[in-house]
PDB file of C-alpha atoms in Angstrom:
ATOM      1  CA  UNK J   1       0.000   0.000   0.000  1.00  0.00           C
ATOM      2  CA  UNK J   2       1.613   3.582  -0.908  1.00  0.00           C
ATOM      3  CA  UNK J   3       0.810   7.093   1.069  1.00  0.00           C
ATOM      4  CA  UNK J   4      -1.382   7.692  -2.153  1.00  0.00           C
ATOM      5  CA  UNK J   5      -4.224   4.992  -0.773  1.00  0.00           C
ATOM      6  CA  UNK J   6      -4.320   6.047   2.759  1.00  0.00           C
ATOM      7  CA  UNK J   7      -6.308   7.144   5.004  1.00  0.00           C
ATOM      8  CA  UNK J   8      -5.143   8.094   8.566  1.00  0.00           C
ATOM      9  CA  UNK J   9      -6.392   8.934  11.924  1.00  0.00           C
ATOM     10  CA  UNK J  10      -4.454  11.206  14.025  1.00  0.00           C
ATOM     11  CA  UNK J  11      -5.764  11.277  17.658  1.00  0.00           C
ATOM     12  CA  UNK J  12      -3.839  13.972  20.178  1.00  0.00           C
ATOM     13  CA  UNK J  13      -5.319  16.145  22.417  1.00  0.00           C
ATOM     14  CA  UNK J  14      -2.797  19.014  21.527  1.00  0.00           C
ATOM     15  CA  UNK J  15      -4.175  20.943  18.795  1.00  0.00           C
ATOM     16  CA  UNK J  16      -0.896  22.316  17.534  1.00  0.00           C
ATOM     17  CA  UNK J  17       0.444  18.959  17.378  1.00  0.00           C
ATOM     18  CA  UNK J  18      -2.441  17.650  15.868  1.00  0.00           C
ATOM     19  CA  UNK J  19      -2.535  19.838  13.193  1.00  0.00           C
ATOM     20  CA  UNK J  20       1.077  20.195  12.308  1.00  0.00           C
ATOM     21  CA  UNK J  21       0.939  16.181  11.874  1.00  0.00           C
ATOM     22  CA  UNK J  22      -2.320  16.436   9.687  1.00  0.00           C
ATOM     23  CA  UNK J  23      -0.639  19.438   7.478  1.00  0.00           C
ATOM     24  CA  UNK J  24       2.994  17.452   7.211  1.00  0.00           C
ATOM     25  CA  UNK J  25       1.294  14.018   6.272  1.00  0.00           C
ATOM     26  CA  UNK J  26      -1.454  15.688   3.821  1.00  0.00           C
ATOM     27  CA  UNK J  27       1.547  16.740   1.550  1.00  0.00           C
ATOM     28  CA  UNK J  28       3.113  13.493   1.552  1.00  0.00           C
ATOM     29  CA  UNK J  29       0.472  12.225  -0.107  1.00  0.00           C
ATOM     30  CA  UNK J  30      -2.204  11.010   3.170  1.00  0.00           C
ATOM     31  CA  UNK J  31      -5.776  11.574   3.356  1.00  0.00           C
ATOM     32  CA  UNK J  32      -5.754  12.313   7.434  1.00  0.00           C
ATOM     33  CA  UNK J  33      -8.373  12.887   9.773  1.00  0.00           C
ATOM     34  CA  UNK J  34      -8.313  14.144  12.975  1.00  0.00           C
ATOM     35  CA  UNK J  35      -9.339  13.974  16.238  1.00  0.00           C
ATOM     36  CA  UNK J  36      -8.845  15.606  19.581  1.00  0.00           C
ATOM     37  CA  UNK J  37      -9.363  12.575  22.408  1.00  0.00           C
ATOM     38  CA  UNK J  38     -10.188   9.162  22.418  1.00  0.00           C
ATOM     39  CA  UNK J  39     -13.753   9.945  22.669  1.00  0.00           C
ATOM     40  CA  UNK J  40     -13.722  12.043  19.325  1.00  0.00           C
ATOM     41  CA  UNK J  41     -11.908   9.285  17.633  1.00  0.00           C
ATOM     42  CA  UNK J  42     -14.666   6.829  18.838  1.00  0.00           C
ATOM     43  CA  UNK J  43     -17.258   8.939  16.976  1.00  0.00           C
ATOM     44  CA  UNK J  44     -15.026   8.708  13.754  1.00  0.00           C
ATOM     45  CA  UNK J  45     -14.270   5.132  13.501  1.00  0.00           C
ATOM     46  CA  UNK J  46     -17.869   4.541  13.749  1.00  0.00           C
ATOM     47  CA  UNK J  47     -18.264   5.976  10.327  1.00  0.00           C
ATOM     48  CA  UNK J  48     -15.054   5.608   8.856  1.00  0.00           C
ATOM     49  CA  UNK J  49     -12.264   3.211   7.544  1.00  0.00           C
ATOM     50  CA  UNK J  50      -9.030   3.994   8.593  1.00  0.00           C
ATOM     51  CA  UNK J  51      -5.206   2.151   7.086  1.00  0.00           C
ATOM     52  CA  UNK J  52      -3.720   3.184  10.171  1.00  0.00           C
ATOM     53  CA  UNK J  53      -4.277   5.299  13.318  1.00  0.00           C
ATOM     54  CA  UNK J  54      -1.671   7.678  14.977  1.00  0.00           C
ATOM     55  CA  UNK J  55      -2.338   7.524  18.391  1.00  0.00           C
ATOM     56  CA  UNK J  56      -1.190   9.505  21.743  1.00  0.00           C
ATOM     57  CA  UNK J  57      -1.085   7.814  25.117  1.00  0.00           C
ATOM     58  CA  UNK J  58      -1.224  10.456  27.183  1.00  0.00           C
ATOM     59  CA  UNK J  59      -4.511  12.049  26.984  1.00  0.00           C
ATOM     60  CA  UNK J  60      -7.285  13.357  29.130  1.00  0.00           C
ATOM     61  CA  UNK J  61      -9.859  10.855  29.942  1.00  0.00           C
ATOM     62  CA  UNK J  62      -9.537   7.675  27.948  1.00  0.00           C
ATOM     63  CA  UNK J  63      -6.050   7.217  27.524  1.00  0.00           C
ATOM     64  CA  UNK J  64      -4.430   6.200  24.130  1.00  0.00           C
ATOM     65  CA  UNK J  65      -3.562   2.423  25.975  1.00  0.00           C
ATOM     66  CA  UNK J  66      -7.404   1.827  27.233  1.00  0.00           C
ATOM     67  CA  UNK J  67      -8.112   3.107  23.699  1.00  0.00           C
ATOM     68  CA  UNK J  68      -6.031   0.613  22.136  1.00  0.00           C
ATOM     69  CA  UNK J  69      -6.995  -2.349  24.308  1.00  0.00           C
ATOM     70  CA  UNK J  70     -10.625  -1.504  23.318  1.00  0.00           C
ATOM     71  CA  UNK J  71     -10.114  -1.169  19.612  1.00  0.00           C
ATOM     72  CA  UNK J  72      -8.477  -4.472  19.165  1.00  0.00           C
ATOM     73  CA  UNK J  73     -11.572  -6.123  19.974  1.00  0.00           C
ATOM     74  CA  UNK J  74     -13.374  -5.192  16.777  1.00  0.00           C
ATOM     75  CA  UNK J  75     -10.564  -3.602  15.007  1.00  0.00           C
ATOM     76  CA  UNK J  76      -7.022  -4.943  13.047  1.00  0.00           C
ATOM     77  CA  UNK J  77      -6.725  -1.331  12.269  1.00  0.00           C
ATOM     78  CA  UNK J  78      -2.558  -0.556  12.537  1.00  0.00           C
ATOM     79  CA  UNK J  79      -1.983   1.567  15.395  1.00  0.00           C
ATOM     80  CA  UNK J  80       1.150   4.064  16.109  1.00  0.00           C
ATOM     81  CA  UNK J  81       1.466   5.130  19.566  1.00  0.00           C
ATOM     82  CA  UNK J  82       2.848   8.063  20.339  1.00  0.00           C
ATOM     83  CA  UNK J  83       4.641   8.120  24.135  1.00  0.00           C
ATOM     84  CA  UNK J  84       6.570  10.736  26.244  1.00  0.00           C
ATOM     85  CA  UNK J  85      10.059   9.755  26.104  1.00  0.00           C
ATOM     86  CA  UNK J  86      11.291   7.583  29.168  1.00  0.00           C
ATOM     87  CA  UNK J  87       7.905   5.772  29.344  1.00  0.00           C
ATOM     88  CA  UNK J  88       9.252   2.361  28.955  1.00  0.00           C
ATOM     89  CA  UNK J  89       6.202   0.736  30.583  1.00  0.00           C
ATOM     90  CA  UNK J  90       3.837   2.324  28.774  1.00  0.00           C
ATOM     91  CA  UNK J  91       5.097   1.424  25.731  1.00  0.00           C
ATOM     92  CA  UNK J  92       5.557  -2.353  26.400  1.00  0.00           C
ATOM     93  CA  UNK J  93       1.160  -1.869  27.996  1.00  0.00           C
ATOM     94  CA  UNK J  94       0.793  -0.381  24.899  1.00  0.00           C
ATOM     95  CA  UNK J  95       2.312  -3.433  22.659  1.00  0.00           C
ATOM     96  CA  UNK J  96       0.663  -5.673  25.202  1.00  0.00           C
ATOM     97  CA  UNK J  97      -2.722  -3.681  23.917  1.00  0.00           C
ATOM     98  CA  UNK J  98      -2.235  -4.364  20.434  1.00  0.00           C
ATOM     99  CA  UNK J  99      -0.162  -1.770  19.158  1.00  0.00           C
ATOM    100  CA  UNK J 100       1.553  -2.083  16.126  1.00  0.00           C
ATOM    101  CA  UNK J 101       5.103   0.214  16.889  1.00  0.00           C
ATOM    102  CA  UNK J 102       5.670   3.269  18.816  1.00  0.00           C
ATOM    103  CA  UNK J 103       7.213   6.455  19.105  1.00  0.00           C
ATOM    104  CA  UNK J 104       8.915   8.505  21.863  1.00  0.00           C
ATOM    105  CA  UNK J 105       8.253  12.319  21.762  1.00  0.00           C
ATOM    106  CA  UNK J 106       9.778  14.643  21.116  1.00  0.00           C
ATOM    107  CA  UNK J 107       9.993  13.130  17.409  1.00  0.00           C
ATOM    108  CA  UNK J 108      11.434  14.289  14.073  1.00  0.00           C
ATOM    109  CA  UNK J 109       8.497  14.021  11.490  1.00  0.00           C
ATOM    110  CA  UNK J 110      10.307  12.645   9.437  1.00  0.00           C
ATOM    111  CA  UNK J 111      10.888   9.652  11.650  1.00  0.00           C
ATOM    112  CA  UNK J 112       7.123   9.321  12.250  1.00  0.00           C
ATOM    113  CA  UNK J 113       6.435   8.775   8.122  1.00  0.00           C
ATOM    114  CA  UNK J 114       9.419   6.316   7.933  1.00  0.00           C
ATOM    115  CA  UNK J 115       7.631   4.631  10.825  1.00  0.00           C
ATOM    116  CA  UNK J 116       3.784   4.983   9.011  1.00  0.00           C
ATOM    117  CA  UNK J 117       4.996   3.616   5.384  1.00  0.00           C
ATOM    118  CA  UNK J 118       7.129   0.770   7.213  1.00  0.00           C
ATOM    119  CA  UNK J 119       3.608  -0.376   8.859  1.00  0.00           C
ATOM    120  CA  UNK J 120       1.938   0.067   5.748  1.00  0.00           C
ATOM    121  CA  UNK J 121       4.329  -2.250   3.674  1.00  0.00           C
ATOM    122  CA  UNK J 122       4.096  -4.745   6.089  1.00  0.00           C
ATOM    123  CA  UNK J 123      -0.096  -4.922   5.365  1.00  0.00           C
ATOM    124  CA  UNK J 124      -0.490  -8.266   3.558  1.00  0.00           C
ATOM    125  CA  UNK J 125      -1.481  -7.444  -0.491  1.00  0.00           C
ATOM    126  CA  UNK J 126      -5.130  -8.959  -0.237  1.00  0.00           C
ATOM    127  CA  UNK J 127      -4.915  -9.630  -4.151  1.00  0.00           C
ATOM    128  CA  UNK J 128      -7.190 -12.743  -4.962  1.00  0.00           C
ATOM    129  CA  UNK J 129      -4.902 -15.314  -6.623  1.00  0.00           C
ATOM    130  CA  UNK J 130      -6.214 -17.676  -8.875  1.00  0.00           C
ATOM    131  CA  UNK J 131      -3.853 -20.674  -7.311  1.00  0.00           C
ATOM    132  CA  UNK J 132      -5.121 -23.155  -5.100  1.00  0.00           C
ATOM    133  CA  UNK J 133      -4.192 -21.345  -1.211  1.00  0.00           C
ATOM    134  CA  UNK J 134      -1.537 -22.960   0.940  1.00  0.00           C
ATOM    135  CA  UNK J 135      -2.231 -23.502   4.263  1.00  0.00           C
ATOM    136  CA  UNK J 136      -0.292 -24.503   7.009  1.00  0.00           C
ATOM    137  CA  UNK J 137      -2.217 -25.965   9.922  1.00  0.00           C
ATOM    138  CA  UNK J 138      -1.647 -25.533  13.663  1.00  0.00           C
ATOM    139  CA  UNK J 139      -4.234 -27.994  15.343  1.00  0.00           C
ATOM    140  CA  UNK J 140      -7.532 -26.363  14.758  1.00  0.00           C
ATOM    141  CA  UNK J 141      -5.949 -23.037  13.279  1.00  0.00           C
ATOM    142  CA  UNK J 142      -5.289 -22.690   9.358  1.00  0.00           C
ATOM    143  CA  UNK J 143      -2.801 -20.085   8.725  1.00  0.00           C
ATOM    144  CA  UNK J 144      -3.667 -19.181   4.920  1.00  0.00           C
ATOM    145  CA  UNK J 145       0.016 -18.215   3.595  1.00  0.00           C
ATOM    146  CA  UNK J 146      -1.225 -15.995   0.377  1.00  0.00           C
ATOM    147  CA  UNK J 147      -4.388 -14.466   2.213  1.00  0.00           C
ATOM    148  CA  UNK J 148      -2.017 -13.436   5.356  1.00  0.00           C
ATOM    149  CA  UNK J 149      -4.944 -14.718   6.957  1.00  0.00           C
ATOM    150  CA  UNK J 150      -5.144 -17.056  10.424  1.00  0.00           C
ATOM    151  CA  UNK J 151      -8.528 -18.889  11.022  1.00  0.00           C
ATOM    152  CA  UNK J 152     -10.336 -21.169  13.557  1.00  0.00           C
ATOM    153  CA  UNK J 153     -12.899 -23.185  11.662  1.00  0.00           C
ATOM    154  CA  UNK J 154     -15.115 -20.752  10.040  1.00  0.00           C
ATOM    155  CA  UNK J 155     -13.873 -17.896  12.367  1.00  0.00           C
ATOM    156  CA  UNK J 156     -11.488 -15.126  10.782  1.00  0.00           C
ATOM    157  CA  UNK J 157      -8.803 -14.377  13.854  1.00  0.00           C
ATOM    158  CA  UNK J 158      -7.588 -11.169  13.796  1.00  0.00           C
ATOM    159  CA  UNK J 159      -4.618 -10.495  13.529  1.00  0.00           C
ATOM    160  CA  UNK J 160      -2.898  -6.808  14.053  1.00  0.00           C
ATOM    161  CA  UNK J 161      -0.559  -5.496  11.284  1.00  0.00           C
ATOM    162  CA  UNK J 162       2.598  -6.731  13.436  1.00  0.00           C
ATOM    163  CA  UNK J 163       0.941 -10.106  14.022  1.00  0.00           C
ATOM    164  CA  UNK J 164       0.298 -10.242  10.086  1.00  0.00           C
ATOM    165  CA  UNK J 165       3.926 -10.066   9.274  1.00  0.00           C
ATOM    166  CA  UNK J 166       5.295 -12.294  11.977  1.00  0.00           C
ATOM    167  CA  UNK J 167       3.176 -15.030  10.390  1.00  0.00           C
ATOM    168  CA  UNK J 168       4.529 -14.272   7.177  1.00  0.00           C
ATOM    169  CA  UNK J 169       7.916 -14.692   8.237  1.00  0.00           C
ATOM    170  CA  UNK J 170       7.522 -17.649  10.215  1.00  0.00           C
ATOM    171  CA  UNK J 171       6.160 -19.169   7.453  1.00  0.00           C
ATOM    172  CA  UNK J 172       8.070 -18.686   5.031  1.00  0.00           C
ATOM    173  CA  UNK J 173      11.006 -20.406   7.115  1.00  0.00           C
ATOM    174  CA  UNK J 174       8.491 -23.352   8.831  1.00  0.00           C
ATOM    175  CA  UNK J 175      10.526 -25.385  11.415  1.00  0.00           C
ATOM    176  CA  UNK J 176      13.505 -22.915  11.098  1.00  0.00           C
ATOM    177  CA  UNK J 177      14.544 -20.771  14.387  1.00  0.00           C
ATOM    178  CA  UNK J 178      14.336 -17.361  13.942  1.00  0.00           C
ATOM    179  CA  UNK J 179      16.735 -15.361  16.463  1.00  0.00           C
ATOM    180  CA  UNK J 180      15.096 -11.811  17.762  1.00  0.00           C
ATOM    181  CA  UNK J 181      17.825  -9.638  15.680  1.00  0.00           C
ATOM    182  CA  UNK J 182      16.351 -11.486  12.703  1.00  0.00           C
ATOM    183  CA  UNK J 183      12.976 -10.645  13.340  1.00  0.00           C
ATOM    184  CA  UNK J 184      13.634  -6.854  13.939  1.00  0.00           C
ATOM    185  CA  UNK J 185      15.437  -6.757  11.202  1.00  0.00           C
ATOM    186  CA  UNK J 186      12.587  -8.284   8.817  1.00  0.00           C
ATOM    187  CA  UNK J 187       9.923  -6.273  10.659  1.00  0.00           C
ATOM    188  CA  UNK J 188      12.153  -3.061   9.445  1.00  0.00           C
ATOM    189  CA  UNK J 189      12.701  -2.315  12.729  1.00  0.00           C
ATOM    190  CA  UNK J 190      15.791  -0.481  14.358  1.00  0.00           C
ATOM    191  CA  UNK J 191      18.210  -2.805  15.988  1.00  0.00           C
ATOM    192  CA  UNK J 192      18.700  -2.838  20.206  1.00  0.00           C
ATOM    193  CA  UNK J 193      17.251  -4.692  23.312  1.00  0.00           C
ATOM    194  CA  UNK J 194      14.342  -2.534  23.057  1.00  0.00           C
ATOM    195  CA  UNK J 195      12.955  -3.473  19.862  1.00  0.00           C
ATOM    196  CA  UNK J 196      13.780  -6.958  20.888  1.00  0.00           C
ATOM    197  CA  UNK J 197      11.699  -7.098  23.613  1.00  0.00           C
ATOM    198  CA  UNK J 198       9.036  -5.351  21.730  1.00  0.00           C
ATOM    199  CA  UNK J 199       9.362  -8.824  19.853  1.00  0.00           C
ATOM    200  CA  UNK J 200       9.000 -10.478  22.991  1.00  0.00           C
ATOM    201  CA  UNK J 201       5.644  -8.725  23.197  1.00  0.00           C
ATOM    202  CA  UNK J 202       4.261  -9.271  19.804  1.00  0.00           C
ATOM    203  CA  UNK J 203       5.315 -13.214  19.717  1.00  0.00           C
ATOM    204  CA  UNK J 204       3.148 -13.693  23.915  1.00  0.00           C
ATOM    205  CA  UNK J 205       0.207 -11.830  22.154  1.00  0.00           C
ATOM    206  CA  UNK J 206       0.457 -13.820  18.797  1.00  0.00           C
ATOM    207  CA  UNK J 207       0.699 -17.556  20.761  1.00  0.00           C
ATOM    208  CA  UNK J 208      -2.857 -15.967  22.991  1.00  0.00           C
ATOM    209  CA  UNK J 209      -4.425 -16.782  18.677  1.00  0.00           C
ATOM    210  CA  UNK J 210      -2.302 -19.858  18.194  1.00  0.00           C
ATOM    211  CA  UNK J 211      -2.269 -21.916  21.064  1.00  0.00           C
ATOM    212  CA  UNK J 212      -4.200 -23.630  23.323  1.00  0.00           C
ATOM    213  CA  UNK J 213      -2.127 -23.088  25.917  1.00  0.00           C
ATOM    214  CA  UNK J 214      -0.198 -20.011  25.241  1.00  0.00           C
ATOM    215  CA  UNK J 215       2.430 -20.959  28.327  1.00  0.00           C
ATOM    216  CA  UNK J 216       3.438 -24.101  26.977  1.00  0.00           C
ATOM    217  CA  UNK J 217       3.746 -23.363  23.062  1.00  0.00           C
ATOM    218  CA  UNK J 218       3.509 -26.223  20.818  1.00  0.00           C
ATOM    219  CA  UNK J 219       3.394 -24.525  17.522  1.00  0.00           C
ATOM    220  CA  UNK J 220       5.493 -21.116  18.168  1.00  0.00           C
ATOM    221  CA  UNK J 221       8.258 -22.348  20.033  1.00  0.00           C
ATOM    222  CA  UNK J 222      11.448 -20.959  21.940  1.00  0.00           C
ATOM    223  CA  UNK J 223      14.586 -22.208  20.941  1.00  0.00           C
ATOM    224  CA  UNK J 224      16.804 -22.321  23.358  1.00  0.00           C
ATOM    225  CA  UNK J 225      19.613 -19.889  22.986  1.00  0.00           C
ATOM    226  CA  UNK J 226      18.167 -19.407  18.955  1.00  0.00           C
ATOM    227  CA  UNK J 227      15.016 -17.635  18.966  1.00  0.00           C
ATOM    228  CA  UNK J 228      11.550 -18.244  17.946  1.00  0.00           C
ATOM    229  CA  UNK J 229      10.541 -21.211  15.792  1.00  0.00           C
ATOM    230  CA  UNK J 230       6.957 -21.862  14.050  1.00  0.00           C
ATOM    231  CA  UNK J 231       6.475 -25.683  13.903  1.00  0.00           C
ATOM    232  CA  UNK J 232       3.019 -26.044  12.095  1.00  0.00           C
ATOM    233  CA  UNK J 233       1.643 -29.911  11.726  1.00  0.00           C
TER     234      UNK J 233
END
């Protein structure tokens, strides 16, 4: 997906921020929308479509985290949080939530669209192929490998933009362990112990849809002293 396709949701309850983020992304290419708290932005997405949603934590009343944990029950909507910089916690809650990636304030814009268009590459191209699908199967859970889709019988599972591309690169290397450098690397992220613990985060939430018991993994599996491994039946 390029800038030219989409649509984004800014939510900050700073109006100067707000709206030098809505003027900088407009002319690189982004239909944005606005909105001042979480509230507001609840009003929105009950109309509206979004490809990704910018998203402060710290805001008056319903917090960007609550916000996030809330959306995720309806929504695989990308999110971006935005945090104050230090707030180490709130950015692992705020993975834990179903964020996508975040970003400590003060920020260069600049930064922020590298960070938007990464997210927005990772989004699975939804393309109907005419081939038959492959599937790999995880007890009752199909993960469709062209679709980028995960399902439980008849039931979609939804999966968060992160999530998507984790599957993809698990499967693409099935029964191979993938160390945590690796995978920030292919999610385009930067390299450190941060980011690798961000992993960490993404890989607990993704085994809650995989496994039956997410504490004892049988299909996404630690490798000792490797990584992460994705042994599908």
């Amino acid at each position: 997906m390029s800038s030219m396709d989409a649509h984004l949701l800014i939510v900050d309850d700073d109006e100067r921020i707000r709206t030098l983020l809505q003027k900088f992304l407009m002319r690189h290419g982004f239909l944005v929308t606005a909105a001042r708290d979480a509230a507001h932005a609840r009003r929105i997405l009950a109309g509206l479509d979004f490809d990704l949603i910018v998203l402060d934590v710290m805001m008056p009343g319903e917090d960007g985290v609550s916000l996030t944990r809330s959306l995720r029950e309806t929504l695989a909507t990308p999110i971006l949080l935005l945090t104050a910089k230090g707030e180490t916690d709130n950015r692992i809650e705020g993975l834990e939530a179903g964020a996508d990636d975040y970003l400590a304030k003060p920020f260069e814009p600049k930064e922020l669209l590298l960070r938007i268009n990464a997210i927005l590459r990772r989004m699975p191209d939804t393309s109907v192929s005419d081939s038959a699908p492959k599937v790999l199967s995880m007890g009752p859970i199909r993960y469709d490998i062209e679709r980028g889709e995960l399902w439980q019988g008849d039931d979609l599972v939804r999966l968060t933009a992160t999530e998507i591309q984790l599957m993809r690169i698990f499967a693409a290397q099935p029964g191979a362990a993938l160390s945590r450098s690796k995978l920030v690397e292919e999610l385009g992220r930067d390299r450190g112990q941060a980011q690798e613990r961000a992993v960490d985060v993404q890989i607990t939430r993704l085994r809650r849809k995989i496994e039956d018991n997410p504490k004892q993994p049988r299909y996404l599996q630690t490798v000792r002293g490797a990584g992460y491994m994705l042994a599908p039946d």
